[in-house]
PDB file of C-alpha atoms in Angstrom:
ATOM      1  CA  MET A  20     -14.291  -8.137   2.351  1.00 49.00           C
ATOM      2  CA  SER A  21     -15.759  -8.199  -1.782  1.00 57.00           C
ATOM      3  CA  THR A  22     -15.271  -4.542  -1.824  1.00 64.00           C
ATOM      4  CA  LEU A  23     -12.110  -4.565  -0.379  1.00 69.00           C
ATOM      5  CA  LEU A  24     -10.775  -7.223  -2.705  1.00 72.00           C
ATOM      6  CA  THR A  25     -12.374  -5.197  -5.649  1.00 70.00           C
ATOM      7  CA  LEU A  26     -10.729  -1.902  -4.896  1.00 71.00           C
ATOM      8  CA  LEU A  27      -7.388  -3.862  -4.175  1.00 73.00           C
ATOM      9  CA  ASP A  28      -7.423  -6.009  -7.552  1.00 75.00           C
ATOM     10  CA  ALA A  29      -8.841  -2.733  -9.410  1.00 71.00           C
ATOM     11  CA  LEU A  30      -5.495  -1.100  -8.396  1.00 73.00           C
ATOM     12  CA  ASP A  31      -2.827  -3.786  -8.685  1.00 76.00           C
ATOM     13  CA  ASP A  32      -3.956  -4.186 -12.273  1.00 75.00           C
ATOM     14  CA  LEU A  33      -2.944  -0.858 -13.262  1.00 77.00           C
ATOM     15  CA  PRO A  34       0.109  -0.851 -15.317  1.00 84.00           C
ATOM     16  CA  GLN A  35       1.373   2.088 -13.134  1.00 84.00           C
ATOM     17  CA  ALA A  36       0.641  -0.219 -10.314  1.00 84.00           C
ATOM     18  CA  ARG A  37       2.845  -2.911 -11.802  1.00 88.00           C
ATOM     19  CA  ASN A  38       5.797  -0.812 -12.466  1.00 91.00           C
ATOM     20  CA  LEU A  39       5.500   0.233  -9.046  1.00 91.00           C
ATOM     21  CA  ARG A  40       5.273  -2.997  -7.601  1.00 92.00           C
ATOM     22  CA  GLU A  41       8.479  -3.918  -9.569  1.00 93.00           C
ATOM     23  CA  ARG A  42      10.449  -0.922  -8.322  1.00 94.00           C
ATOM     24  CA  THR A  43       9.431  -2.043  -4.718  1.00 95.00           C
ATOM     25  CA  TYR A  44      11.041  -5.427  -5.460  1.00 96.00           C
ATOM     26  CA  GLU A  45      14.360  -4.385  -5.982  1.00 94.00           C
ATOM     27  CA  ALA A  46      17.108  -5.076  -3.730  1.00 94.00           C
ATOM     28  CA  LEU A  47      15.362  -7.086  -1.373  1.00 97.00           C
ATOM     29  CA  GLY A  48      17.429 -10.235  -1.165  1.00 97.00           C
ATOM     30  CA  ASP A  49      16.494 -14.111  -1.315  1.00 97.00           C
ATOM     31  CA  THR A  50      14.115 -13.861   1.773  1.00 98.00           C
ATOM     32  CA  VAL A  51      11.399 -11.446   1.981  1.00 98.00           C
ATOM     33  CA  VAL A  52       8.305 -10.716   4.400  1.00 98.00           C
ATOM     34  CA  ASP A  53       5.465  -8.906   2.669  1.00 98.00           C
ATOM     35  CA  VAL A  54       3.482  -7.294   5.805  1.00 98.00           C
ATOM     36  CA  GLY A  55      -0.061  -6.481   4.900  1.00 95.00           C
ATOM     37  CA  CYS A  56      -0.032  -8.882   1.995  1.00 94.00           C
ATOM     38  CA  GLY A  57      -3.686  -8.760   1.206  1.00 91.00           C
ATOM     39  CA  SER A  58      -4.579 -11.360  -1.617  1.00 91.00           C
ATOM     40  CA  GLY A  59      -0.847 -12.136  -2.045  1.00 94.00           C
ATOM     41  CA  ARG A  60      -0.164 -10.768  -5.337  1.00 93.00           C
ATOM     42  CA  ALA A  61       3.178  -9.590  -4.260  1.00 95.00           C
ATOM     43  CA  VAL A  62       4.036 -12.644  -2.834  1.00 97.00           C
ATOM     44  CA  GLY A  63       3.141 -14.819  -5.876  1.00 95.00           C
ATOM     45  CA  GLU A  64       5.336 -12.527  -8.153  1.00 94.00           C
ATOM     46  CA  MET A  65       8.309 -12.556  -5.668  1.00 96.00           C
ATOM     47  CA  ALA A  66       8.060 -16.486  -5.574  1.00 95.00           C
ATOM     48  CA  ALA A  67       8.092 -16.995  -9.123  1.00 94.00           C
ATOM     49  CA  ARG A  68      11.334 -15.315  -9.433  1.00 94.00           C
ATOM     50  CA  GLY A  69      12.867 -17.740  -6.891  1.00 95.00           C
ATOM     51  CA  VAL A  70      12.606 -15.550  -3.769  1.00 96.00           C
ATOM     52  CA  ARG A  71      11.219 -17.066  -0.539  1.00 96.00           C
ATOM     53  CA  ALA A  72       8.289 -14.686  -0.054  1.00 97.00           C
ATOM     54  CA  ILE A  73       6.257 -14.762   3.061  1.00 98.00           C
ATOM     55  CA  GLY A  74       2.859 -13.083   3.461  1.00 98.00           C
ATOM     56  CA  ILE A  75       1.456 -11.645   6.507  1.00 98.00           C
ATOM     57  CA  ASP A  76      -2.021 -10.362   7.013  1.00 97.00           C
ATOM     58  CA  LEU A  77      -4.135  -9.686   9.774  1.00 96.00           C
ATOM     59  CA  ASP A  78      -7.534 -10.618   8.139  1.00 94.00           C
ATOM     60  CA  PRO A  79      -7.871 -14.512   7.905  1.00 96.00           C
ATOM     61  CA  ALA A  80     -10.356 -14.115   4.955  1.00 93.00           C
ATOM     62  CA  MET A  81      -7.449 -12.342   2.929  1.00 93.00           C
ATOM     63  CA  ILE A  82      -4.740 -14.924   3.724  1.00 96.00           C
ATOM     64  CA  GLU A  83      -7.415 -17.800   2.748  1.00 95.00           C
ATOM     65  CA  ILE A  84      -7.409 -15.814  -0.804  1.00 94.00           C
ATOM     66  CA  ALA A  85      -4.012 -15.239  -0.917  1.00 94.00           C
ATOM     67  CA  ILE A  86      -3.314 -19.075  -0.611  1.00 95.00           C
ATOM     68  CA  GLU A  87      -5.619 -20.146  -3.261  1.00 94.00           C
ATOM     69  CA  ARG A  88      -4.556 -17.623  -5.979  1.00 93.00           C
ATOM     70  CA  TRP A  89      -0.780 -18.106  -4.799  1.00 93.00           C
ATOM     71  CA  PRO A  90       0.166 -21.545  -3.537  1.00 91.00           C
ATOM     72  CA  THR A  91       3.881 -20.768  -4.133  1.00 87.00           C
ATOM     73  CA  GLY A  92       4.185 -18.526  -1.365  1.00 88.00           C
ATOM     74  CA  THR A  93       4.086 -18.890   2.322  1.00 95.00           C
ATOM     75  CA  PHE A  94       1.260 -16.926   4.160  1.00 97.00           C
ATOM     76  CA  HIS A  95       0.480 -16.387   8.062  1.00 97.00           C
ATOM     77  CA  VAL A  96      -2.241 -14.509   9.639  1.00 98.00           C
ATOM     78  CA  ALA A  97      -0.317 -12.016  12.164  1.00 97.00           C
ATOM     79  CA  ASP A  98      -0.107  -8.683  13.372  1.00 96.00           C
ATOM     80  CA  ALA A  99       2.564  -6.256  11.786  1.00 97.00           C
ATOM     81  CA  THR A 100       3.617  -5.389  15.046  1.00 97.00           C
ATOM     82  CA  THR A 101       4.303  -9.021  16.242  1.00 97.00           C
ATOM     83  CA  LEU A 102       5.746 -10.955  13.287  1.00 98.00           C
ATOM     84  CA  PRO A 103       6.086 -14.539  13.704  1.00 97.00           C
ATOM     85  CA  LEU A 104       9.807 -14.620  12.376  1.00 98.00           C
ATOM     86  CA  ASP A 105      13.030 -14.810  14.336  1.00 98.00           C
ATOM     87  CA  ASP A 106      15.350 -11.729  14.556  1.00 97.00           C
ATOM     88  CA  GLY A 107      17.515 -10.980  11.628  1.00 97.00           C
ATOM     89  CA  SER A 108      15.480 -14.009   9.630  1.00 98.00           C
ATOM     90  CA  VAL A 109      14.674 -11.936   6.307  1.00 98.00           C
ATOM     91  CA  THR A 110      16.843 -10.162   3.977  1.00 98.00           C
ATOM     92  CA  GLY A 111      13.830  -7.812   2.972  1.00 98.00           C
ATOM     93  CA  TYR A 112      10.888  -6.090   4.564  1.00 98.00           C
ATOM     94  CA  ARG A 113       7.943  -4.964   2.531  1.00 98.00           C
ATOM     95  CA  ALA A 114       4.913  -2.966   3.502  1.00 98.00           C
ATOM     96  CA  ASP A 115       2.535  -2.009   1.054  1.00 95.00           C
ATOM     97  CA  LYS A 116      -0.620   0.241   1.837  1.00 93.00           C
ATOM     98  CA  VAL A 117      -0.728  -0.877   5.446  1.00 95.00           C
ATOM     99  CA  LEU A 118       0.646   1.377   7.811  1.00 98.00           C
ATOM    100  CA  HIS A 119      -2.177   3.849   7.541  1.00 97.00           C
ATOM    101  CA  THR A 120      -4.296   0.914   9.248  1.00 96.00           C
ATOM    102  CA  LEU A 121      -2.276   0.833  12.440  1.00 97.00           C
ATOM    103  CA  ALA A 122      -2.694   3.362  15.155  1.00 96.00           C
ATOM    104  CA  GLU A 123       0.880   2.767  15.989  1.00 97.00           C
ATOM    105  CA  PRO A 124       2.924   2.485  12.643  1.00 98.00           C
ATOM    106  CA  GLU A 125       6.290   3.035  14.383  1.00 97.00           C
ATOM    107  CA  ARG A 126       5.636  -0.205  16.162  1.00 98.00           C
ATOM    108  CA  ALA A 127       5.745  -1.948  12.629  1.00 98.00           C
ATOM    109  CA  VAL A 128       8.870  -0.350  11.815  1.00 98.00           C
ATOM    110  CA  ALA A 129      10.606  -1.013  14.746  1.00 98.00           C
ATOM    111  CA  GLU A 130       9.547  -4.915  13.983  1.00 98.00           C
ATOM    112  CA  ALA A 131      10.817  -4.597  10.681  1.00 98.00           C
ATOM    113  CA  ARG A 132      14.244  -3.863  11.949  1.00 98.00           C
ATOM    114  CA  ARG A 133      14.017  -6.604  14.399  1.00 98.00           C
ATOM    115  CA  VAL A 134      13.160  -9.550  11.600  1.00 98.00           C
ATOM    116  CA  LEU A 135      15.955  -7.938   9.063  1.00 98.00           C
ATOM    117  CA  ALA A 136      19.453  -9.059   8.944  1.00 97.00           C
ATOM    118  CA  ARG A 137      22.123  -7.151   8.809  1.00 95.00           C
ATOM    119  CA  ASN A 138      22.040  -4.676   5.890  1.00 96.00           C
ATOM    120  CA  GLY A 139      18.581  -5.890   5.226  1.00 97.00           C
ATOM    121  CA  ARG A 140      16.466  -3.534   3.215  1.00 98.00           C
ATOM    122  CA  ALA A 141      12.963  -2.051   4.451  1.00 98.00           C
ATOM    123  CA  VAL A 142      10.515  -0.854   1.816  1.00 98.00           C
ATOM    124  CA  LEU A 143       7.587   1.251   2.777  1.00 98.00           C
ATOM    125  CA  ILE A 144       4.875   2.016   0.117  1.00 97.00           C
ATOM    126  CA  GLY A 145       1.425   3.812   0.567  1.00 95.00           C
ATOM    127  CA  GLN A 146      -0.609   6.865  -0.091  1.00 94.00           C
ATOM    128  CA  ASP A 147      -0.937  10.135   1.745  1.00 95.00           C
ATOM    129  CA  TRP A 148      -4.974   9.878   2.617  1.00 95.00           C
ATOM    130  CA  ASP A 149      -5.365  13.514   2.501  1.00 94.00           C
ATOM    131  CA  THR A 150      -3.667  13.699  -1.262  1.00 94.00           C
ATOM    132  CA  PHE A 151      -6.262  12.989  -3.583  1.00 95.00           C
ATOM    133  CA  VAL A 152      -6.650  14.538  -6.774  1.00 97.00           C
ATOM    134  CA  ILE A 153     -10.189  14.745  -8.254  1.00 97.00           C
ATOM    135  CA  ASP A 154     -11.451  16.661 -10.906  1.00 97.00           C
ATOM    136  CA  SER A 155     -15.264  17.421 -10.014  1.00 97.00           C
ATOM    137  CA  ASP A 156     -17.935  19.962 -10.372  1.00 95.00           C
ATOM    138  CA  ASP A 157     -18.088  20.363  -6.783  1.00 95.00           C
ATOM    139  CA  PRO A 158     -14.380  21.018  -5.430  1.00 96.00           C
ATOM    140  CA  GLU A 159     -15.334  21.999  -1.880  1.00 97.00           C
ATOM    141  CA  LEU A 160     -17.822  18.942  -1.540  1.00 97.00           C
ATOM    142  CA  THR A 161     -14.729  16.671  -2.761  1.00 97.00           C
ATOM    143  CA  ARG A 162     -12.233  18.180  -0.615  1.00 96.00           C
ATOM    144  CA  THR A 163     -14.758  17.564   2.363  1.00 96.00           C
ATOM    145  CA  LEU A 164     -15.462  13.973   1.128  1.00 96.00           C
ATOM    146  CA  VAL A 165     -11.509  13.076   0.896  1.00 96.00           C
ATOM    147  CA  HIS A 166     -10.872  14.456   4.062  1.00 96.00           C
ATOM    148  CA  ALA A 167     -13.605  12.838   5.735  1.00 96.00           C
ATOM    149  CA  ARG A 168     -12.633   9.383   4.539  1.00 94.00           C
ATOM    150  CA  ALA A 169      -9.187  10.377   5.486  1.00 95.00           C
ATOM    151  CA  ASP A 170     -10.301  11.101   9.257  1.00 95.00           C
ATOM    152  CA  GLY A 171     -11.553   7.288   9.463  1.00 94.00           C
ATOM    153  CA  MET A 172      -8.180   5.941   9.500  1.00 95.00           C
ATOM    154  CA  PRO A 173      -6.114   5.143  12.425  1.00 97.00           C
ATOM    155  CA  SER A 174      -2.994   6.894  10.511  1.00 98.00           C
ATOM    156  CA  PRO A 175      -4.082   8.820   7.007  1.00 97.00           C
ATOM    157  CA  ARG A 176      -1.073  10.856   6.852  1.00 97.00           C
ATOM    158  CA  VAL A 177       1.996   8.416   7.787  1.00 98.00           C
ATOM    159  CA  ALA A 178       3.259   8.218   4.158  1.00 98.00           C
ATOM    160  CA  ARG A 179       4.410  11.466   4.845  1.00 97.00           C
ATOM    161  CA  ARG A 180       6.346  10.113   8.016  1.00 97.00           C
ATOM    162  CA  TYR A 181       8.203   7.264   6.243  1.00 98.00           C
ATOM    163  CA  ARG A 182      11.291   8.687   6.099  1.00 98.00           C
ATOM    164  CA  ASN A 183      11.267   9.790   9.504  1.00 98.00           C
ATOM    165  CA  LEU A 184      10.158   6.726  10.716  1.00 98.00           C
ATOM    166  CA  LEU A 185      13.011   4.993   9.155  1.00 98.00           C
ATOM    167  CA  LEU A 186      15.577   7.396  10.442  1.00 98.00           C
ATOM    168  CA  ASP A 187      14.258   7.113  13.841  1.00 97.00           C
ATOM    169  CA  ASN A 188      14.265   3.241  14.003  1.00 96.00           C
ATOM    170  CA  GLY A 189      18.135   2.997  13.137  1.00 95.00           C
ATOM    171  CA  PHE A 190      17.613   2.829   9.241  1.00 98.00           C
ATOM    172  CA  VAL A 191      20.371   4.095   6.935  1.00 98.00           C
ATOM    173  CA  ASP A 192      20.729   5.271   3.186  1.00 97.00           C
ATOM    174  CA  VAL A 193      16.926   6.232   3.488  1.00 98.00           C
ATOM    175  CA  THR A 194      15.531   7.519  -0.001  1.00 98.00           C
ATOM    176  CA  VAL A 195      12.173   8.478  -0.793  1.00 98.00           C
ATOM    177  CA  GLU A 196      10.493   8.741  -4.118  1.00 96.00           C
ATOM    178  CA  VAL A 197       6.632   9.567  -5.235  1.00 96.00           C
ATOM    179  CA  HIS A 198       5.203   7.646  -8.337  1.00 94.00           C
ATOM    180  CA  THR A 199       1.920   9.152  -9.299  1.00 93.00           C
ATOM    181  CA  ILE A 200      -1.197   6.867 -10.607  1.00 91.00           C
ATOM    182  CA  VAL A 201      -3.625   8.421 -12.716  1.00 93.00           C
ATOM    183  CA  TRP A 202      -6.919   7.187 -13.722  1.00 93.00           C
ATOM    184  CA  THR A 203      -9.447   8.474 -16.650  1.00 95.00           C
ATOM    185  CA  ASP A 204     -11.604   5.609 -16.600  1.00 92.00           C
ATOM    186  CA  ALA A 205     -14.285   3.672 -14.844  1.00 92.00           C
ATOM    187  CA  ALA A 206     -11.560   1.467 -13.325  1.00 88.00           C
ATOM    188  CA  CYS A 207     -11.199   3.927 -10.397  1.00 88.00           C
ATOM    189  CA  LEU A 208     -15.155   3.933  -9.785  1.00 91.00           C
ATOM    190  CA  PRO A 209     -14.947   1.381  -6.717  1.00 87.00           C
ATOM    191  CA  MET A 210     -12.299   3.523  -5.024  1.00 88.00           C
ATOM    192  CA  LEU A 211     -14.423   6.510  -5.662  1.00 93.00           C
ATOM    193  CA  ALA A 212     -17.369   4.621  -4.246  1.00 92.00           C
ATOM    194  CA  ASN A 213     -15.356   4.112  -1.224  1.00 88.00           C
ATOM    195  CA  ILE A 214     -14.349   7.556  -0.490  1.00 92.00           C
ATOM    196  CA  ALA A 215     -17.821   9.050  -0.900  1.00 91.00           C
ATOM    197  CA  GLY A 216     -20.545   6.062  -0.969  1.00 90.00           C
ATOM    198  CA  GLU A 217     -23.814   6.336  -3.157  1.00 90.00           C
ATOM    199  CA  GLY A 218     -25.045   9.632  -4.031  1.00 94.00           C
ATOM    200  CA  ALA A 219     -25.223  12.341  -6.309  1.00 96.00           C
ATOM    201  CA  TRP A 220     -21.476  12.997  -6.357  1.00 97.00           C
ATOM    202  CA  LEU A 221     -20.363   9.406  -7.260  1.00 97.00           C
ATOM    203  CA  GLU A 222     -23.105   9.635 -10.157  1.00 97.00           C
ATOM    204  CA  GLY A 223     -21.289  12.687 -11.379  1.00 97.00           C
ATOM    205  CA  GLN A 224     -18.047  10.700 -11.549  1.00 97.00           C
ATOM    206  CA  VAL A 225     -19.909   7.802 -12.883  1.00 97.00           C
ATOM    207  CA  ALA A 226     -21.111  10.359 -16.004  1.00 97.00           C
ATOM    208  CA  ARG A 227     -17.461  11.661 -16.263  1.00 98.00           C
ATOM    209  CA  ALA A 228     -15.936   8.185 -16.832  1.00 97.00           C
ATOM    210  CA  ARG A 229     -18.946   7.369 -19.514  1.00 97.00           C
ATOM    211  CA  ASN A 230     -18.219  10.420 -21.099  1.00 97.00           C
ATOM    212  CA  ASP A 231     -14.214  10.059 -20.943  1.00 97.00           C
ATOM    213  CA  ARG A 232     -13.956  13.400 -18.972  1.00 98.00           C
ATOM    214  CA  LEU A 233     -12.942  11.740 -15.424  1.00 98.00           C
ATOM    215  CA  PHE A 234      -9.561  12.254 -13.704  1.00 98.00           C
ATOM    216  CA  VAL A 235      -8.357  10.733 -10.428  1.00 96.00           C
ATOM    217  CA  ALA A 236      -4.624  11.170  -9.500  1.00 96.00           C
ATOM    218  CA  VAL A 237      -2.902   9.461  -6.266  1.00 94.00           C
ATOM    219  CA  PRO A 238       0.257  10.148  -5.354  1.00 95.00           C
ATOM    220  CA  MET A 239       2.094   6.701  -3.834  1.00 95.00           C
ATOM    221  CA  PHE A 240       5.220   7.363  -1.331  1.00 97.00           C
ATOM    222  CA  LEU A 241       8.129   4.657  -1.456  1.00 98.00           C
ATOM    223  CA  ALA A 242      10.575   4.968   0.903  1.00 98.00           C
ATOM    224  CA  SER A 243      13.459   2.748   1.366  1.00 98.00           C
ATOM    225  CA  GLY A 244      16.196   2.156   3.794  1.00 98.00           C
ATOM    226  CA  THR A 245      19.025  -0.362   5.013  1.00 98.00           C
ATOM    227  CA  ARG A 246      19.046  -1.826   8.354  1.00 96.00           C
ATOM    228  CA  ALA A 247      22.210  -0.562  10.528  1.00 88.00           C
ATOM    229  CA  ASP A 248      23.704  -2.489  13.259  1.00 76.00           C
TER     230      ASP A 248
END
């Protein structure tokens, strides 16, 4: 848990990530479910704006952290494919960096349509796990490490399917944006360690960070659509 939380906090603290979160909050209405809420930052930020924000995560430990950090939010332990919400009960649905963890992400998008009210908005955010841009002295090994990490995910390439998943589940006015997050300092080392583990490759990246020569870029895909009747 501590490793995952460190990764999430390191990403969420970036100014680029904060700007992306702000973008995802637009037009979600006054009652929003945040699926895969993790430590609850988005729920807390939306609640501070007067939104009734509901956080959902399958990990009880994450929900405990979210409740402690963001007491103004409402949190539940639940699966993304079986949300504890009535039909048409929310105006906004947000799923940030979660669909890649699901073997059948299309079931989560169908569930989004179920819980959304008429003209409700769904927002899906995440990275394509094959698409990490990392400068290194061994490009071939870097490519191998990135793809091996991707292959350990249930749905590593789901972000490139966001548009079609929304369309296939009856959403209209579907749009897709790409926001690239760039690291040039040691803040991304926990993420690189998660990809490669300990060893010479990671040590090379640590040295790059120490010498101000590190470069990592991750495109984040943001797709949104409106629930049609």
